[in-house]
XYZ file of C-alpha atoms in Angstrom:
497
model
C 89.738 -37.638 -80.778
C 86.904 -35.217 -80.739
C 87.047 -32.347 -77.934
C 83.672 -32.348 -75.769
C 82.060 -28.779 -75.959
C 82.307 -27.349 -72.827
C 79.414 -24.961 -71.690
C 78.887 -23.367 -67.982
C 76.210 -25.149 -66.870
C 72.998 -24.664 -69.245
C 74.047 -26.220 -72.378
C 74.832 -30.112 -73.577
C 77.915 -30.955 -71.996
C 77.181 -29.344 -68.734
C 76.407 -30.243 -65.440
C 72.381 -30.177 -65.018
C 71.854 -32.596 -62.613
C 71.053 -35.115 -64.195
C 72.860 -37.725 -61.555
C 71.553 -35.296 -58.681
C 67.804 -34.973 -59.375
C 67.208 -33.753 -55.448
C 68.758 -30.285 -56.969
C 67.520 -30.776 -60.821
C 65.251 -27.466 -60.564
C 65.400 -24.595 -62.993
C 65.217 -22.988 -59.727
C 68.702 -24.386 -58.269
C 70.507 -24.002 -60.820
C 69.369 -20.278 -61.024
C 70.191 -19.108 -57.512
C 73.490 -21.384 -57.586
C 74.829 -21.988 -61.026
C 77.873 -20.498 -63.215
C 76.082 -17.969 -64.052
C 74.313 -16.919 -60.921
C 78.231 -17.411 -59.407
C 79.702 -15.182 -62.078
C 76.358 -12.737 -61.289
C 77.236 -12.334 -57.676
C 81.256 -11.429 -58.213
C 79.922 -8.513 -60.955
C 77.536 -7.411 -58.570
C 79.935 -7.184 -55.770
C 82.708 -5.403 -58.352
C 79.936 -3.125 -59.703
C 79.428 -2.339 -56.072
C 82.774 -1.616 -55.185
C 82.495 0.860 -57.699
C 79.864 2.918 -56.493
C 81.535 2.704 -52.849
C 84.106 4.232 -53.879
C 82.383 6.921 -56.384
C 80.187 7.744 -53.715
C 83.198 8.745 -51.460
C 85.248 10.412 -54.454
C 87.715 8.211 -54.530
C 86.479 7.094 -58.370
C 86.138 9.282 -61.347
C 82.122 10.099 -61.683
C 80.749 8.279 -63.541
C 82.219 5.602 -62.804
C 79.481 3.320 -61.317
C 76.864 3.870 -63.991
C 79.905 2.725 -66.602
C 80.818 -0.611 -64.501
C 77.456 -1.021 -63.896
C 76.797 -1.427 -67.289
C 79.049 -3.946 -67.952
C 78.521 -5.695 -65.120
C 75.872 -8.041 -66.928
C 76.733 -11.534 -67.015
C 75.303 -12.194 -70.859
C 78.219 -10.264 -71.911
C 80.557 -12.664 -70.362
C 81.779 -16.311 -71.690
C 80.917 -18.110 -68.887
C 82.782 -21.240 -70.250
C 85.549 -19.685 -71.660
C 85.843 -18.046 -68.267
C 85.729 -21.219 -65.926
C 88.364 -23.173 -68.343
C 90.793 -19.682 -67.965
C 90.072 -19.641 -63.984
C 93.075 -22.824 -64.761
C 95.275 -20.384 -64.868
C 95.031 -18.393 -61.660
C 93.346 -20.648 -59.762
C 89.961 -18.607 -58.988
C 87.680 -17.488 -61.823
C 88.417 -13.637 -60.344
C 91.216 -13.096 -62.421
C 89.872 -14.011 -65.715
C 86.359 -12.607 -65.119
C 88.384 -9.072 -64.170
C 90.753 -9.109 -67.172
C 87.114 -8.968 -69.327
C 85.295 -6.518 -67.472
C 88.177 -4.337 -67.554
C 87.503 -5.053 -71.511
C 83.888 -3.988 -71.411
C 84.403 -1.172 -68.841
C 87.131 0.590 -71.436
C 84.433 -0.568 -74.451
C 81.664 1.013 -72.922
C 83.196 4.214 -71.507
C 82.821 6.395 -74.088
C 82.190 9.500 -72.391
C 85.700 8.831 -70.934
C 85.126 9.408 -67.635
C 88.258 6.726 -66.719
C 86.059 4.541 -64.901
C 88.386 1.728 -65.456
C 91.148 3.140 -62.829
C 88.503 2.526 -60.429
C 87.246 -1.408 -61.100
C 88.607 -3.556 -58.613
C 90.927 -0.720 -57.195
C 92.548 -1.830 -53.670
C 90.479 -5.397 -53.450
C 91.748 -9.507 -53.882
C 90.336 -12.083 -55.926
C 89.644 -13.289 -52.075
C 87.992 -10.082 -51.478
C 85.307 -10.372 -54.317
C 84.635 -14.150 -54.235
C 83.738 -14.195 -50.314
C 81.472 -11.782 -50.745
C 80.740 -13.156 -53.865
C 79.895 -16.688 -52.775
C 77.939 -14.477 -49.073
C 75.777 -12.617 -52.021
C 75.169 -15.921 -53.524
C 74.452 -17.338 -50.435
C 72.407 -14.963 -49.290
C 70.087 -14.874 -51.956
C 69.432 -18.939 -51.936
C 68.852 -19.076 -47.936
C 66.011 -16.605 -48.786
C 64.548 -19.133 -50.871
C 65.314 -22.275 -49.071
C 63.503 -20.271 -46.062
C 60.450 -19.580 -48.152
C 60.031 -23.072 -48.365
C 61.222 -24.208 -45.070
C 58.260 -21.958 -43.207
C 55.964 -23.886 -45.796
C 56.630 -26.681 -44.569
C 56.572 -25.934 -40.753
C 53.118 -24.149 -41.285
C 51.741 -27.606 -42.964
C 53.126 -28.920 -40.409
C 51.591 -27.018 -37.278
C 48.448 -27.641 -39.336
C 48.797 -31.606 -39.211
C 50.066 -31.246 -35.405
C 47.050 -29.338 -34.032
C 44.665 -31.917 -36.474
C 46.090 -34.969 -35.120
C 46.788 -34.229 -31.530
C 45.018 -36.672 -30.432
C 44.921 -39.608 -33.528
C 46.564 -42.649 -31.648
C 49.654 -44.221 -33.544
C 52.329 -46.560 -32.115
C 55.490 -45.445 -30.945
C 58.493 -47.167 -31.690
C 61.936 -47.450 -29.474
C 64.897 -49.845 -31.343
C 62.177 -50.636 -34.214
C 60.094 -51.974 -31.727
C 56.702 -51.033 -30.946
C 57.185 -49.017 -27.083
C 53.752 -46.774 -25.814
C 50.780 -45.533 -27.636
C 51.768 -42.052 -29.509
C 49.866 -39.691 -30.582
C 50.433 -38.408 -34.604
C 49.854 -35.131 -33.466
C 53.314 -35.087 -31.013
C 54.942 -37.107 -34.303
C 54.025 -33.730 -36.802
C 55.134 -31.709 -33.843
C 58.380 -33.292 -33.760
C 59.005 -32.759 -37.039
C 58.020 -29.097 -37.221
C 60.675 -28.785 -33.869
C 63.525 -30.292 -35.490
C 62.606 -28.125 -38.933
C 62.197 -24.808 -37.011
C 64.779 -25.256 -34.676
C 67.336 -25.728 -38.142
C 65.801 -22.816 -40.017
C 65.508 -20.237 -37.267
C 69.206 -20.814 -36.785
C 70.077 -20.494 -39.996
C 67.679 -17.495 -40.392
C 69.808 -15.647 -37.660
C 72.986 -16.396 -39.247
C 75.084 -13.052 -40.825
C 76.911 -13.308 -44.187
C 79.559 -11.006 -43.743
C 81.703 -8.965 -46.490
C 84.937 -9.738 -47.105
C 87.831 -6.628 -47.963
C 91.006 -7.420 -46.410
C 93.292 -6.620 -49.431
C 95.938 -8.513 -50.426
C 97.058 -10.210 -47.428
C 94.721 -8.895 -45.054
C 96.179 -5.326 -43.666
C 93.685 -3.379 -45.921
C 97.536 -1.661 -46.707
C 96.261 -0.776 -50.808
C 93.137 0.887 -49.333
C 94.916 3.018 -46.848
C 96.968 4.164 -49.476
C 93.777 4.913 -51.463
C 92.010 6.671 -48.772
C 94.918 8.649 -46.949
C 93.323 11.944 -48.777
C 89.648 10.755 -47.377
C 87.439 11.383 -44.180
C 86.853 7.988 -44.910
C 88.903 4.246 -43.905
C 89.399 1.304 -45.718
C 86.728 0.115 -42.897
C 84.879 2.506 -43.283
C 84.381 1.737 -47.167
C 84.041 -1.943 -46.237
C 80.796 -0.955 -44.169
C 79.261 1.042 -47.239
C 79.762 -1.531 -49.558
C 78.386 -4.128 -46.984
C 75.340 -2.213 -47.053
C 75.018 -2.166 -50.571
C 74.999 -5.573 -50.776
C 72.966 -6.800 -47.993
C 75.811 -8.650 -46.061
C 77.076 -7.954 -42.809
C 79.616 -5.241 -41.903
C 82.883 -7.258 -40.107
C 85.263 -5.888 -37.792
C 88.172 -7.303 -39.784
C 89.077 -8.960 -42.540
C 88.554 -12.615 -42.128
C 90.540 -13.981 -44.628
C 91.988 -17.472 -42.482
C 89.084 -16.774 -40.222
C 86.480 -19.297 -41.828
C 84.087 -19.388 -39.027
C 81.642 -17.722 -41.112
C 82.133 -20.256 -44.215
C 81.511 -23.044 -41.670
C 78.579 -21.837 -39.504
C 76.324 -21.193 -42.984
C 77.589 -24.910 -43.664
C 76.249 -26.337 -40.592
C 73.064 -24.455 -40.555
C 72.401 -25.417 -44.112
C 73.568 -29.166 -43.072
C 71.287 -29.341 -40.104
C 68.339 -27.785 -42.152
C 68.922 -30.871 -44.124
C 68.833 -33.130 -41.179
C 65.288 -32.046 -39.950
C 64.229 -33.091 -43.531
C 65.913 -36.223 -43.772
C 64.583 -37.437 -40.382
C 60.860 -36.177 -41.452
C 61.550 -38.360 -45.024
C 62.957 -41.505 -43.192
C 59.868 -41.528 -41.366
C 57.167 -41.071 -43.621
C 59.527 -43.954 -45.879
C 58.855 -46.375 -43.178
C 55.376 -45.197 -42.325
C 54.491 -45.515 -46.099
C 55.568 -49.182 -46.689
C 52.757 -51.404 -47.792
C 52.833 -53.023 -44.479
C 52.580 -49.990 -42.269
C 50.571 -47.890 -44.512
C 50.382 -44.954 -42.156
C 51.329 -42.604 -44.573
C 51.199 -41.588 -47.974
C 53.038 -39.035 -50.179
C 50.858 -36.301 -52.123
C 50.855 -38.107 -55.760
C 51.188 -36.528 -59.075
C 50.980 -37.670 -62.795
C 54.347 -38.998 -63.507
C 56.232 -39.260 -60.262
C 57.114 -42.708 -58.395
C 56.737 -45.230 -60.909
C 59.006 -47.822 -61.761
C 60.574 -48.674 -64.916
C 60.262 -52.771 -64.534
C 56.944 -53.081 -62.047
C 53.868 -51.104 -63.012
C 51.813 -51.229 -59.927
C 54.720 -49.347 -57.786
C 53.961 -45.991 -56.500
C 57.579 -45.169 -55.248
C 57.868 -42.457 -52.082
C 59.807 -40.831 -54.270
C 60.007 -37.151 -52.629
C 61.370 -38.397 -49.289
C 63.549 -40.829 -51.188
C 65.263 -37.705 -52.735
C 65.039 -35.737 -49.501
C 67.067 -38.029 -47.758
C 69.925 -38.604 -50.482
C 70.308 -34.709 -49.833
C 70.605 -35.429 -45.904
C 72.737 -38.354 -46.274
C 74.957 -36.176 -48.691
C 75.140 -32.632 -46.470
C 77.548 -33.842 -43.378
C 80.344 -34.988 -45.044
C 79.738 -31.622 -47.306
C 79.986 -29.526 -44.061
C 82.804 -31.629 -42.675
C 84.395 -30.148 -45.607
C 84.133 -26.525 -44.872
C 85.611 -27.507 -41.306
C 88.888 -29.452 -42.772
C 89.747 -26.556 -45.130
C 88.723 -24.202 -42.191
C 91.218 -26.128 -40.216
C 93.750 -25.511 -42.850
C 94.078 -22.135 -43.601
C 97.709 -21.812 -43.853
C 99.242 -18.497 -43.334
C 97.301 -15.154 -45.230
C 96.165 -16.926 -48.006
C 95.516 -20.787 -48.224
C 97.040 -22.837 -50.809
C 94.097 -25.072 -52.059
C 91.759 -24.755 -48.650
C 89.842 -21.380 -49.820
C 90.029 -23.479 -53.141
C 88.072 -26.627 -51.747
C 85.875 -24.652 -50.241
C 83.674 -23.152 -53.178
C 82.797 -26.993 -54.363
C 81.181 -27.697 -51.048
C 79.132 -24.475 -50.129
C 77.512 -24.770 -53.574
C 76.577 -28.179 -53.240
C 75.794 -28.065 -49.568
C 73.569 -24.570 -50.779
C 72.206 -26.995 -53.881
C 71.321 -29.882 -51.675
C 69.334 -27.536 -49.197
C 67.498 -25.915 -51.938
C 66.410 -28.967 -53.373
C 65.229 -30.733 -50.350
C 62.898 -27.437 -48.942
C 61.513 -27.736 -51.960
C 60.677 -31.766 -52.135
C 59.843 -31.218 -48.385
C 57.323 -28.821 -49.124
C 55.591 -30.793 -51.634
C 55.637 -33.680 -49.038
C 54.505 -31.718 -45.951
C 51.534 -29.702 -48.063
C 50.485 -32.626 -49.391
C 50.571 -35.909 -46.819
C 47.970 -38.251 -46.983
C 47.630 -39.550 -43.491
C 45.131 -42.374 -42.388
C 44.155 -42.784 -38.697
C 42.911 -46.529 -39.366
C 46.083 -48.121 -40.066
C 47.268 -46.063 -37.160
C 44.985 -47.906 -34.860
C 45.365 -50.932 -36.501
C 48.962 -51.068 -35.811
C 48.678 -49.808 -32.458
C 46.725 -52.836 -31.929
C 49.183 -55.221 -33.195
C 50.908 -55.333 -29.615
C 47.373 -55.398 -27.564
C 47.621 -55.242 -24.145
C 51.285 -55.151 -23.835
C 51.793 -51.629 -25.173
C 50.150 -50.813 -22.270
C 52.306 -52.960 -19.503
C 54.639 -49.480 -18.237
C 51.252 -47.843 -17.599
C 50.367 -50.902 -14.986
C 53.470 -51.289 -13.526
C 54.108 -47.417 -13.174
C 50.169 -47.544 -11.407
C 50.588 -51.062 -9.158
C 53.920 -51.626 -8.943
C 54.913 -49.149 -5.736
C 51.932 -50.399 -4.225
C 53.366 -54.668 -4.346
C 56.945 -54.040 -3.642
C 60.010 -56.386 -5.240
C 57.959 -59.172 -5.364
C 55.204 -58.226 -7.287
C 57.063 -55.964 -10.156
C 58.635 -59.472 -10.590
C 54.861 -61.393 -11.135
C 54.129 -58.396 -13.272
C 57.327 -58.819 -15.344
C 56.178 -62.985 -15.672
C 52.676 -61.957 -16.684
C 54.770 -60.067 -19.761
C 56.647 -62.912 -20.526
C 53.919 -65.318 -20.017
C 51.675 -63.506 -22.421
C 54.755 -62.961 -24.947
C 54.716 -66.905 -25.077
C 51.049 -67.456 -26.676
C 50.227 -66.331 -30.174
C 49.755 -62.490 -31.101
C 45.532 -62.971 -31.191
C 45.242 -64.651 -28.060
C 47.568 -61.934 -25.867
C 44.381 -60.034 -25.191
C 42.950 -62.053 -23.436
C 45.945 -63.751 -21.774
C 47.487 -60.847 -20.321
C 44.237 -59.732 -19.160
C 43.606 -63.249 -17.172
C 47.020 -63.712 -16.265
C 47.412 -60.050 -14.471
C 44.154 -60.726 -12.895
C 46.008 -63.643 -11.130
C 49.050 -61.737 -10.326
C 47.552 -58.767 -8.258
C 44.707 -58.536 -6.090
C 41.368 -56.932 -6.869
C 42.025 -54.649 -3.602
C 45.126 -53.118 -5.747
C 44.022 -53.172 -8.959
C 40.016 -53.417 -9.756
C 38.531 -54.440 -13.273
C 37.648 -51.502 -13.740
C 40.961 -49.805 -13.463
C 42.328 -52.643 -15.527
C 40.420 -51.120 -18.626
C 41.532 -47.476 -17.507
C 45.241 -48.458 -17.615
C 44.968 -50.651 -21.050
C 42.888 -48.204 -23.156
C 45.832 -46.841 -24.959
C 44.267 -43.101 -25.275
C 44.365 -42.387 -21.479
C 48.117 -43.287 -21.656
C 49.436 -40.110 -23.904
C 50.855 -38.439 -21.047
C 52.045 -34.732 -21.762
C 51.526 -35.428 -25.662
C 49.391 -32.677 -26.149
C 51.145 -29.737 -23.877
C 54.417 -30.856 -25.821
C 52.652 -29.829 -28.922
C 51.371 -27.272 -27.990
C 54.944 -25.351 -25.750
C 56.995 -26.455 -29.646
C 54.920 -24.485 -31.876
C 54.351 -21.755 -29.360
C 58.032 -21.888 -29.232
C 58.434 -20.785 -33.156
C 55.864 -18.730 -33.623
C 57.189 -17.533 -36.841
C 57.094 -21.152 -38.212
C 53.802 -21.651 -37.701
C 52.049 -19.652 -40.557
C 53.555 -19.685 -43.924
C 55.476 -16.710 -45.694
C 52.816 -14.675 -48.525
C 54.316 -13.318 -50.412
C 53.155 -9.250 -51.727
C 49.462 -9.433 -53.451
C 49.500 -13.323 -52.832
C 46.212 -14.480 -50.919
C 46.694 -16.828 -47.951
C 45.676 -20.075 -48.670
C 44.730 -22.569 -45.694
C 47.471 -25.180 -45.816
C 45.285 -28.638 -45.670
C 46.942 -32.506 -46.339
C 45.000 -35.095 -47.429
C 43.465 -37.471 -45.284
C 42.091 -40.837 -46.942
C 40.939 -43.731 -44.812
C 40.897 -46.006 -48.187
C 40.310 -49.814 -47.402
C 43.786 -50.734 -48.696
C 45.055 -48.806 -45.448
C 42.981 -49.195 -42.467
């Protein structure tokens, strides 16, 4: 029997998404991969390092030394994941070779490898490790997140007031505007991000079973803590100083989890949506298309909504991802868990890979929608009349007491009774009957069924959300990068209207 080769990640036997094309981005695997992984525990070791140089508790020298052989391409990246087996946490292996290259490369002989990994945990160094990691991929997954919200500001404040249909239980309920629809959307999508945004990815130096005891040992000659030490290197990194260890304190594991899983959320409720609103039938809404994308291997003419369709396999994935974090969180047995911290790392990436990918299908989606105000109205005017009955009651109905809210309810169901083209005009001659002129004049009928005077607050909604996120609203330039006016397509096209 032949052994598979085993690789890390980037090579023929690894994983590259190929059954998880939401995440399949050169991109993903970059911030999140073995190797980005193995990156973020060298950096955080490299750092520890220079913390402790920097307070002369390391020979000098010492940091420049670690530093250089804390680069991952001098690491086995496979060989290291298969010999994580044997420990249980790919720390252990990853330190036995830098302690290698640290002794290789030190030939000044300063002694810098007394000082790699001096006082820490493998705990220590992959919670910060996977915080680094984490860190670095929330940037991202922000950078496209506020692309998103700003195309969609841009489509709220377009649209406020193109009439579409709502719909309650599938059903068609009161005339909507598209305007308060992109608004929604943007809510849900800012509301996610900014919370994730505020979160803090804390360090992590407890020791070996949390009491910091190896660094106080280490330090009892020093001005300096363990604490204090954990601060410094906290800054080095980026991450958040802590007031303790948090070893069996996952709170922080499982409040990036939900942030990242309601991030997801927002998109899969903006994909459902524009799936529906792009069915043949509805033809609200179309994706942006591209050379390639959304065909089908048995029917030529498809055009597949293939973005949101990926977007929403990533939503549909994320809970049970962050559920999760909370069962291991929940079981965190005494200092150190016995398989919990272990189920952990699994989830977070994939829950961090899942994110990634759908900002950036989102983004595509959002910048480019094709949206088409005819088949809008045309739908809207698949339930005539009708759409409009709250509007008359709410306007009549306190004026004719019990009696007449019931002859309005039997004009409904009257007019429900006769096909959909001649509703119009049965609803119309049928509430004449039912109330007299002195309450309700032919004039005001037409008021109360012209479905644009019935939007309500639809446009001061809009308008207190994105005031609400101001920071959503305009996109993220980067340095040197020219700001571009973010503008989806609108098509009226006679296959849609």
């Amino acid at each position: 029997m032949t052994t598979p080769h085993i690789d890390g990640g980037a090579g023929r036997d690894g994983d590259l998404g190929l059954l998880s094309p939401v995440s399949a981005s050169p991109r993903v695997a970059a911030l999140t991969g073995d190797r980005a992984v193995l990156g973020a525990i060298l950096r955080v070791e490299a750092g520890w390092t220079a913390v402790l140089e920097e307070a002369s508790l390391a020979p000098a020298g010492s940091a420049a030394v670690v530093a250089d052989a804390a680069v991952v391409d001098r690491y086995d990246v496979a060989g290291i994941a298969v010999r994580a087996r044997g420990g249980g946490n790919p720390v252990i292996p990853l330190l036995a070779d830098l302690l290698g290259q640290v002794t290789a490369l030190d030939t000044a002989g300063v002694g810098a490898v007394r000082a790699v990994h001096t006082s820490l945990t493998s705990q220590d160094v992959l919670d910060s490790a996977l915080m680094l990691l984490a860190a670095e991929a929330v940037r991202e997954l922000l950078t496209d997140v506020k692309r998103s919200t700003a195309a969609l500001a841009a489509l709220a404040e377009r649209h406020q007031q193109t009439l579409c249909v709502g719909r309650s239980l599938t059903q068609h309920s009161l005339p909507f505007s598209f305007g308060l629809k992109a608004a929604q959307w943007f809510h849900g999508l800012a509301a996610a991000a900014s919370r994730l945004e505020a979160l803090e990815l804390p360090v992590q130096t407890g020791g070996a079973a949390g009491t910091l005891a190896a660094g106080t040992v280490l330090t009892e000659d020093s001005a300096l803590t363990p604490l204090d030490l954990a601060d410094r290197l906290a800054a080095r990194l980026g991450l958040a100083a802590v007031p303790a260890p948090w070893h069996t304190n996952r709170l922080a594991v499982t409040a990036l989890g939900d942030a990242l899983a309601a991030v997801t959320d927002a998109a899969g409720k903006i994909a459902a949506d524009v799936l529906f609103l792009s069915r043949p039938e509805v033809a609200e809404l179309a994706e942006p298309r591209s050379a390639g994308r959304g065909g089908s291997s048995a029917m030529p003419q498809k055009q597949n909504p293939v973005l949101s369709v990926l977007v929403r396999s990533a939503a549909l994935q994320a809970p049970a991802l962050a559920a999760q974090l909370h069962l291991a969180a929940a079981n965190f047995n005494d200092e150190r868990a016995d398989g919990a911290w272990h189920s952990e790392w699994p989830a977070l990436r994939s829950l961090l890979r899942l994110a990634l990918g759908a900002a950036e299908q989102l983004r595509e989606i959002t910048e480019g929608l094709q949206v088409f105000p005819p088949a809008m109205r045309r739908n809207l005017d698949l339930s005539g009349p009708l759409l409009l009955s709250e509007a008359v009651t709410v306007a009549v109905g306190p004026r004719l007491g019990a009696e007449g809210r019931r002859r309005l309810q039997d004009v409904v169901d009257q007019t429900l009774q006769v096909p959909l083209a001649e509703q119009p005009g049965t609803y119309r001659k049928l509430l004449r009957a039912a109330v007299p002129s002195e309450h309700l004049s032919d004039q005001r009928i037409e008021e109360l069924l012209d479905p644009a005077s019935y939007l309500g607050q639809a446009a001061e909604i809009s308008r207190r959300i994105l005031a609400a996120w101001p920071g959503f609203v305009q996109p993220l330039v980067e340095p040197n990068e020219p700001t571009k006016p973010t503008k989806p397509t609108e098509e009226k096209g006679a296959n849609r209207g």
